[in-house]
Tab-separated table of C-alpha atoms in Angstrom:
chain	number	residue	atom	x	y	z
A	1382	MET	CA	0.000	0.000	0.000
A	1383	MET	CA	1.352	3.474	-0.923
A	1384	PHE	CA	1.577	6.091	1.837
A	1385	ILE	CA	1.492	9.739	0.732
A	1386	MET	CA	2.490	12.485	3.172
A	1387	ALA	CA	0.160	15.493	2.830
A	1388	LEU	CA	1.813	18.732	1.702
A	1389	ILE	CA	1.460	21.581	4.188
A	1390	GLN	CA	-1.049	24.094	2.819
A	1391	ALA	CA	0.392	27.594	2.324
A	1392	ASP	CA	-2.815	29.458	3.180
A	1393	VAL	CA	-3.244	27.437	6.370
A	1394	PHE	CA	0.347	28.145	7.375
A	1395	GLU	CA	-0.162	31.887	6.742
A	1396	ARG	CA	-3.121	31.891	9.102
A	1397	ILE	CA	-1.037	30.092	11.740
A	1398	ILE	CA	1.704	32.749	11.447
A	1399	GLU	CA	-0.850	35.548	11.798
A	1400	GLU	CA	-2.288	33.854	14.870
A	1401	LYS	CA	1.189	33.436	16.373
A	1402	LEU	CA	1.829	37.162	15.919
A	1403	LYS	CA	-0.755	37.995	18.563
A	1404	GLY	CA	0.980	39.025	21.764
A	1405	LYS	CA	4.358	39.401	20.029
A	1406	GLU	CA	3.569	42.786	18.486
A	1407	LYS	CA	4.651	45.690	20.669
A	1408	LEU	CA	5.630	48.680	18.538
A	1409	VAL	CA	3.517	47.292	15.708
A	1410	SER	CA	0.454	47.294	17.961
A	1411	LEU	CA	0.977	51.034	18.543
A	1412	ALA	CA	1.509	51.875	14.873
A	1413	THR	CA	-1.253	52.726	12.415
A	1414	ASN	CA	-1.934	50.178	9.689
A	1415	LEU	CA	-2.151	52.454	6.659
A	1416	GLY	CA	-3.441	49.757	4.332
A	1417	ASN	CA	-1.821	48.019	1.414
A	1418	LEU	CA	0.971	49.059	-0.888
A	1419	SER	CA	0.202	48.898	-4.594
A	1420	ASN	CA	0.588	45.531	-6.254
A	1421	GLY	CA	3.834	45.327	-8.148
A	1422	VAL	CA	5.815	47.540	-5.782
A	1423	GLN	CA	9.384	46.331	-5.398
A	1424	ALA	CA	12.026	46.490	-2.674
A	1425	GLY	CA	14.204	49.567	-2.982
A	1426	GLU	CA	11.422	51.752	-4.346
A	1427	THR	CA	10.357	54.771	-2.315
A	1428	HIS	CA	6.996	55.489	-0.758
A	1429	LYS	CA	5.855	58.951	0.320
A	1430	PHE	CA	4.437	59.645	3.771
A	1431	VAL	CA	2.472	62.898	3.882
A	1432	LYS	CA	2.511	65.104	6.987
A	1433	PHE	CA	-0.051	67.913	7.202
A	1434	ALA	CA	0.651	71.159	9.041
A	1435	HIS	CA	-2.013	72.927	11.096
A	1436	ILE	CA	-3.738	75.935	9.596
A	1437	GLY	CA	-3.438	79.373	11.209
A	1438	GLU	CA	-5.748	80.963	13.746
A	1439	PRO	CA	-9.183	82.340	12.719
A	1440	VAL	CA	-9.446	86.116	12.385
A	1441	ASP	CA	-12.130	88.637	13.337
A	1442	LEU	CA	-14.668	89.219	10.600
A	1443	VAL	CA	-15.150	92.675	9.142
A	1444	LYS	CA	-18.432	93.646	7.511
A	1445	GLY	CA	-18.219	93.412	3.754
A	1446	GLU	CA	-14.926	91.497	3.721
A	1447	SER	CA	-14.535	87.850	2.771
A	1448	ILE	CA	-13.445	85.173	5.177
A	1449	ALA	CA	-9.781	84.444	4.542
A	1450	THR	CA	-8.939	81.029	3.187
A	1451	GLU	CA	-5.755	79.062	3.599
A	1452	GLU	CA	-4.408	76.143	1.627
A	1453	LEU	CA	-3.646	73.000	3.568
A	1454	GLN	CA	0.121	72.747	3.854
A	1455	SER	CA	1.888	69.424	3.814
A	1456	THR	CA	5.366	67.989	3.649
A	1457	GLU	CA	6.444	64.628	2.322
A	1458	THR	CA	9.065	62.192	3.490
A	1459	GLU	CA	10.255	59.313	1.349
A	1460	GLU	CA	10.857	55.915	2.893
A	1461	THR	CA	12.338	52.847	1.246
A	1462	VAL	CA	10.226	49.751	0.658
A	1463	ARG	CA	11.743	46.572	2.081
A	1464	HIS	CA	11.208	42.935	1.118
A	1465	ILE	CA	12.208	40.356	3.729
A	1466	GLY	CA	11.882	36.596	3.745
A	1467	LYS	CA	12.670	33.465	5.700
A	1468	GLY	CA	12.044	29.759	5.328
A	1469	VAL	CA	11.848	26.643	7.469
A	1470	VAL	CA	12.088	22.958	6.673
A	1471	VAL	CA	9.652	20.462	8.194
A	1472	TYR	CA	10.556	16.807	7.678
A	1473	ASP	CA	7.827	14.223	7.199
A	1474	ARG	CA	9.002	12.273	10.237
A	1475	ASP	CA	8.617	15.402	12.400
A	1476	LYS	CA	5.466	16.845	10.875
A	1477	TYR	CA	3.128	15.398	13.461
A	1478	LEU	CA	5.645	15.332	16.297
A	1479	THR	CA	4.413	17.309	19.313
A	1480	LEU	CA	6.736	18.873	21.871
A	1481	ASP	CA	5.263	20.638	24.886
A	1482	GLY	CA	1.864	20.564	23.211
A	1483	GLN	CA	3.131	22.291	20.068
A	1484	SER	CA	3.585	20.590	16.697
A	1485	MET	CA	6.669	21.206	14.560
A	1486	VAL	CA	4.471	23.120	12.113
A	1487	ASP	CA	3.227	25.357	14.931
A	1488	ARG	CA	6.769	25.791	16.218
A	1489	GLY	CA	8.013	26.793	12.767
A	1490	ALA	CA	5.182	29.303	12.377
A	1491	SER	CA	5.868	30.729	15.832
A	1492	GLN	CA	9.556	31.254	15.090
A	1493	LEU	CA	8.778	32.862	11.732
A	1494	ALA	CA	6.329	35.180	13.481
A	1495	ASP	CA	9.104	36.107	15.938
A	1496	VAL	CA	11.679	37.055	13.308
A	1497	PHE	CA	9.201	38.894	11.073
A	1498	VAL	CA	7.708	41.010	13.847
A	1499	ARG	CA	11.197	41.823	15.139
A	1500	ALA	CA	12.300	42.974	11.687
A	1501	LEU	CA	9.199	45.141	11.274
A	1502	GLU	CA	9.592	46.636	14.743
A	1503	LYS	CA	13.292	47.388	14.218
A	1504	ASP	CA	12.378	49.265	11.060
A	1505	LEU	CA	9.649	51.218	12.862
A	1506	ALA	CA	11.987	52.052	15.737
A	1507	SER	CA	14.691	53.289	13.367
A	1508	LYS	CA	12.256	56.031	12.320
A	1509	LEU	CA	11.145	56.855	15.878
A	1510	VAL	CA	14.641	57.371	17.254
A	1511	ASN	CA	15.230	60.238	14.821
A	1512	ALA	CA	12.009	62.105	15.653
A	1513	PRO	CA	12.581	65.847	16.224
A	1514	LEU	CA	10.911	66.194	19.655
A	1515	LYS	CA	13.345	65.082	22.370
A	1516	TYR	CA	13.578	65.401	26.139
A	1517	ALA	CA	16.811	64.892	28.092
A	1518	THR	CA	16.709	62.617	31.122
A	1519	GLY	CA	19.122	63.112	34.019
A	1520	VAL	CA	20.617	59.599	34.097
A	1521	ALA	CA	21.408	57.209	31.246
A	1522	ILE	CA	19.685	54.147	32.712
A	1523	ASP	CA	16.987	55.696	34.856
A	1524	ILE	CA	13.673	57.468	34.508
A	1525	THR	CA	11.410	59.292	36.938
A	1526	ALA	CA	7.739	60.189	37.001
A	1527	ASN	CA	8.636	63.879	36.937
A	1528	GLU	CA	10.709	63.382	33.799
A	1529	ILE	CA	7.832	61.622	32.032
A	1530	ASN	CA	5.377	64.301	33.140
A	1531	ASN	CA	7.718	67.075	32.024
A	1532	ALA	CA	8.406	65.427	28.668
A	1533	ILE	CA	4.671	65.155	28.004
A	1534	ALA	CA	4.132	68.786	29.053
A	1535	VAL	CA	7.007	70.115	26.924
A	1536	ALA	CA	6.020	68.094	23.859
A	1537	PHE	CA	2.236	68.392	23.982
A	1538	GLY	CA	1.368	71.409	26.120
A	1539	ASP	CA	-2.263	71.271	27.214
A	1540	ASP	CA	-3.100	68.544	24.689
A	1541	GLN	CA	-2.611	65.663	27.125
A	1542	ASP	CA	-5.864	63.669	26.996
A	1543	THR	CA	-5.053	60.123	28.038
A	1544	ALA	CA	-7.224	58.656	25.273
A	1545	ASP	CA	-5.002	60.305	22.654
A	1546	PHE	CA	-1.901	58.379	23.730
A	1547	ALA	CA	-0.922	55.037	22.222
A	1548	GLY	CA	1.723	54.138	24.776
A	1549	ILE	CA	5.050	54.678	26.495
A	1550	VAL	CA	7.732	52.280	25.226
A	1551	ILE	CA	10.584	51.472	27.617
A	1552	ASN	CA	13.634	49.226	27.648
A	1553	SER	CA	13.551	46.270	30.038
A	1554	LYS	CA	16.418	47.881	31.999
A	1555	LEU	CA	13.925	50.553	33.097
A	1556	ALA	CA	11.249	48.129	34.303
A	1557	PRO	CA	12.645	48.043	37.887
A	1558	LYS	CA	12.498	51.849	37.927
A	1559	PHE	CA	8.761	51.679	37.283
A	1560	TYR	CA	8.276	48.948	39.899
A	1561	SER	CA	9.772	51.286	42.504
A	1562	MET	CA	8.028	54.417	41.191
A	1563	GLU	CA	5.402	55.586	43.687
A	1564	GLU	CA	3.308	57.139	40.916
A	1565	PHE	CA	3.212	53.728	39.217
A	1566	VAL	CA	2.571	51.337	42.094
A	1567	ASP	CA	0.881	53.320	44.866
A	1568	VAL	CA	-2.757	52.191	44.833
A	1569	ASN	CA	-3.744	55.362	46.700
A	1570	LYS	CA	-2.997	57.440	43.611
A	1571	THR	CA	-6.202	58.133	41.700
A	1572	TYR	CA	-4.479	57.634	38.348
A	1573	GLN	CA	-2.674	54.402	39.259
A	1574	ALA	CA	-4.023	51.162	37.759
A	1575	ASN	CA	-4.479	47.874	39.588
A	1576	SER	CA	-2.082	45.062	38.585
A	1577	ASN	CA	0.668	47.471	37.530
A	1578	GLY	CA	3.918	45.501	37.407
A	1579	ILE	CA	2.261	42.329	36.094
A	1580	VAL	CA	3.486	42.012	32.492
A	1581	ARG	CA	0.891	40.894	29.953
A	1582	ASN	CA	1.746	40.854	26.232
A	1583	GLY	CA	4.599	43.249	26.926
A	1584	VAL	CA	2.436	45.738	28.849
A	1585	VAL	CA	4.017	46.459	32.236
A	1586	GLY	CA	1.098	48.554	33.435
A	1587	TYR	CA	-0.321	52.061	33.040
A	1588	PHE	CA	1.158	55.466	33.811
A	1589	ARG	CA	-1.582	58.111	34.085
A	1590	GLY	CA	-3.742	55.674	32.146
A	1591	ILE	CA	-1.204	55.352	29.306
A	1592	PRO	CA	0.005	51.790	28.562
A	1593	VAL	CA	3.677	51.204	29.397
A	1594	ILE	CA	5.132	48.674	26.959
A	1595	MET	CA	8.438	46.895	27.537
A	1596	SER	CA	10.489	46.302	24.386
A	1597	ASP	CA	14.215	45.900	23.833
A	1598	VAL	CA	13.947	46.802	20.139
A	1599	ALA	CA	15.871	50.068	19.569
A	1600	THR	CA	15.344	51.228	23.149
A	1601	TYR	CA	18.983	50.968	24.207
A	1602	ASP	CA	21.995	52.707	22.682
A	1603	SER	CA	24.939	50.387	23.379
A	1604	THR	CA	27.459	52.985	22.174
A	1605	LYS	CA	26.303	55.610	24.662
A	1606	ALA	CA	25.097	53.000	27.203
A	1607	GLU	CA	21.756	54.712	27.680
A	1608	CYS	CA	18.093	53.794	27.487
A	1609	ILE	CA	15.703	55.353	24.992
A	1610	THR	CA	12.028	55.844	25.873
A	1611	TYR	CA	9.255	56.788	23.439
A	1612	VAL	CA	6.050	58.560	24.428
A	1613	LEU	CA	3.655	58.040	21.536
A	1614	LYS	CA	0.297	59.471	20.608
A	1615	ARG	CA	-2.073	57.640	18.316
A	1616	GLY	CA	-1.316	58.233	14.658
A	1617	ALA	CA	2.334	59.123	15.242
A	1618	PHE	CA	3.750	56.465	12.938
A	1619	GLY	CA	2.550	53.695	10.690
A	1620	TYR	CA	3.235	51.036	8.115
A	1621	LYS	CA	1.984	49.559	4.855
A	1622	THR	CA	2.350	46.049	3.473
A	1623	VAL	CA	1.519	44.245	0.267
A	1624	LYS	CA	-1.462	42.268	1.594
A	1625	GLY	CA	0.424	40.862	4.565
A	1626	PHE	CA	2.448	37.663	4.416
A	1627	ASN	CA	3.034	35.626	1.289
A	1628	THR	CA	3.731	31.941	1.911
A	1629	GLU	CA	4.745	29.230	-0.540
A	1630	VAL	CA	5.408	25.572	0.131
A	1631	ALA	CA	7.767	23.463	-1.953
A	1632	ARG	CA	8.030	19.703	-1.725
A	1633	ASN	CA	11.572	18.322	-1.440
A	1634	ALA	CA	10.933	14.685	-2.222
A	1635	SER	CA	14.620	13.765	-2.014
A	1636	LYS	CA	14.687	14.792	1.650
A	1637	LYS	CA	11.096	13.807	2.427
A	1638	ALA	CA	10.350	17.304	3.656
A	1639	ASP	CA	8.275	20.418	3.034
A	1640	GLU	CA	10.167	23.673	2.569
A	1641	ILE	CA	8.048	26.607	3.724
A	1642	TYR	CA	8.959	30.094	2.511
A	1643	SER	CA	7.346	33.265	3.828
A	1644	ASP	CA	8.044	36.833	2.787
A	1645	LEU	CA	6.731	40.316	3.512
A	1646	ILE	CA	6.928	43.564	1.548
A	1647	PHE	CA	6.498	46.618	3.752
A	1648	VAL	CA	7.379	50.232	4.423
A	1649	THR	CA	7.292	52.207	7.677
A	1650	GLY	CA	7.380	55.896	8.458
A	1651	ILE	CA	6.464	58.802	10.716
A	1652	ILE	CA	2.999	60.213	10.066
A	1653	ASP	CA	2.998	63.052	12.594
A	1654	ASP	CA	6.314	64.052	14.157
A	1655	THR	CA	4.503	66.294	16.654
A	1656	ALA	CA	2.794	63.218	18.127
A	1657	LEU	CA	5.812	61.615	19.763
A	1658	VAL	CA	8.697	62.546	22.027
A	1659	VAL	CA	11.976	60.680	22.521
A	1660	MET	CA	13.391	60.560	26.060
A	1661	ARG	CA	17.093	59.839	26.572
A	1662	LYS	CA	20.104	61.360	28.300
A	1663	THR	CA	21.870	62.456	25.116
A	1664	ILE	CA	19.671	64.474	22.782
A	1665	ALA	CA	22.240	66.549	20.904
């Protein structure tokens, strides 16, 4: 009797990767999904991100005179489209092997999700670190509640509604600073959240109602030995892809294995550089 090993289905594997991404996305979860890039776009091409400036103040009306109009002003930044890919091999003998409740197919999808989300987040962070609004902290590997409050005040003035903020992204080296921060852990503070300090999906807790996310992607400058913290409003930065992941499966009969290849075409960029502030010791 002939035994035929079923080929892993590409569309099923794509869905597994997308499911495995949940909980791994930190910076990506704060970024705006700007939709799809045009079909046919290639790596190395440029994509324009448009930033609109605010119009001027209204003026007093004078009888008989027309209301002044003003054209919407915008600037454009060009970002380079990237195309990344990675593959895994799943042998027939291992295809249905389960370790710790996870099949080899699931494990392969999980690891692909890890490397793809890391690559996307590194690209996003490379844009954030160069944002124009910066606030200098007093110590390289430290942060205080006053510094966060002052950074928010300097960057955003009276526009500090909690609902407008996407999150505060910190390096893991700063987590102990939050755990010992009275404004973060004192339950008698009206703005302190219960369960602060219990990490769920990268969220350490809430500072003034703003999620504090722990990520080691581009939040530490090893050259200067200092942490980098981002305070982000919604709509500060975003990304586009070409319809998400593309997965293809090739059968390698000589090795009795399926070779699974996944790739992603994407571009990231700042949408509103007035909607984020970078906190670090060295800002010059």
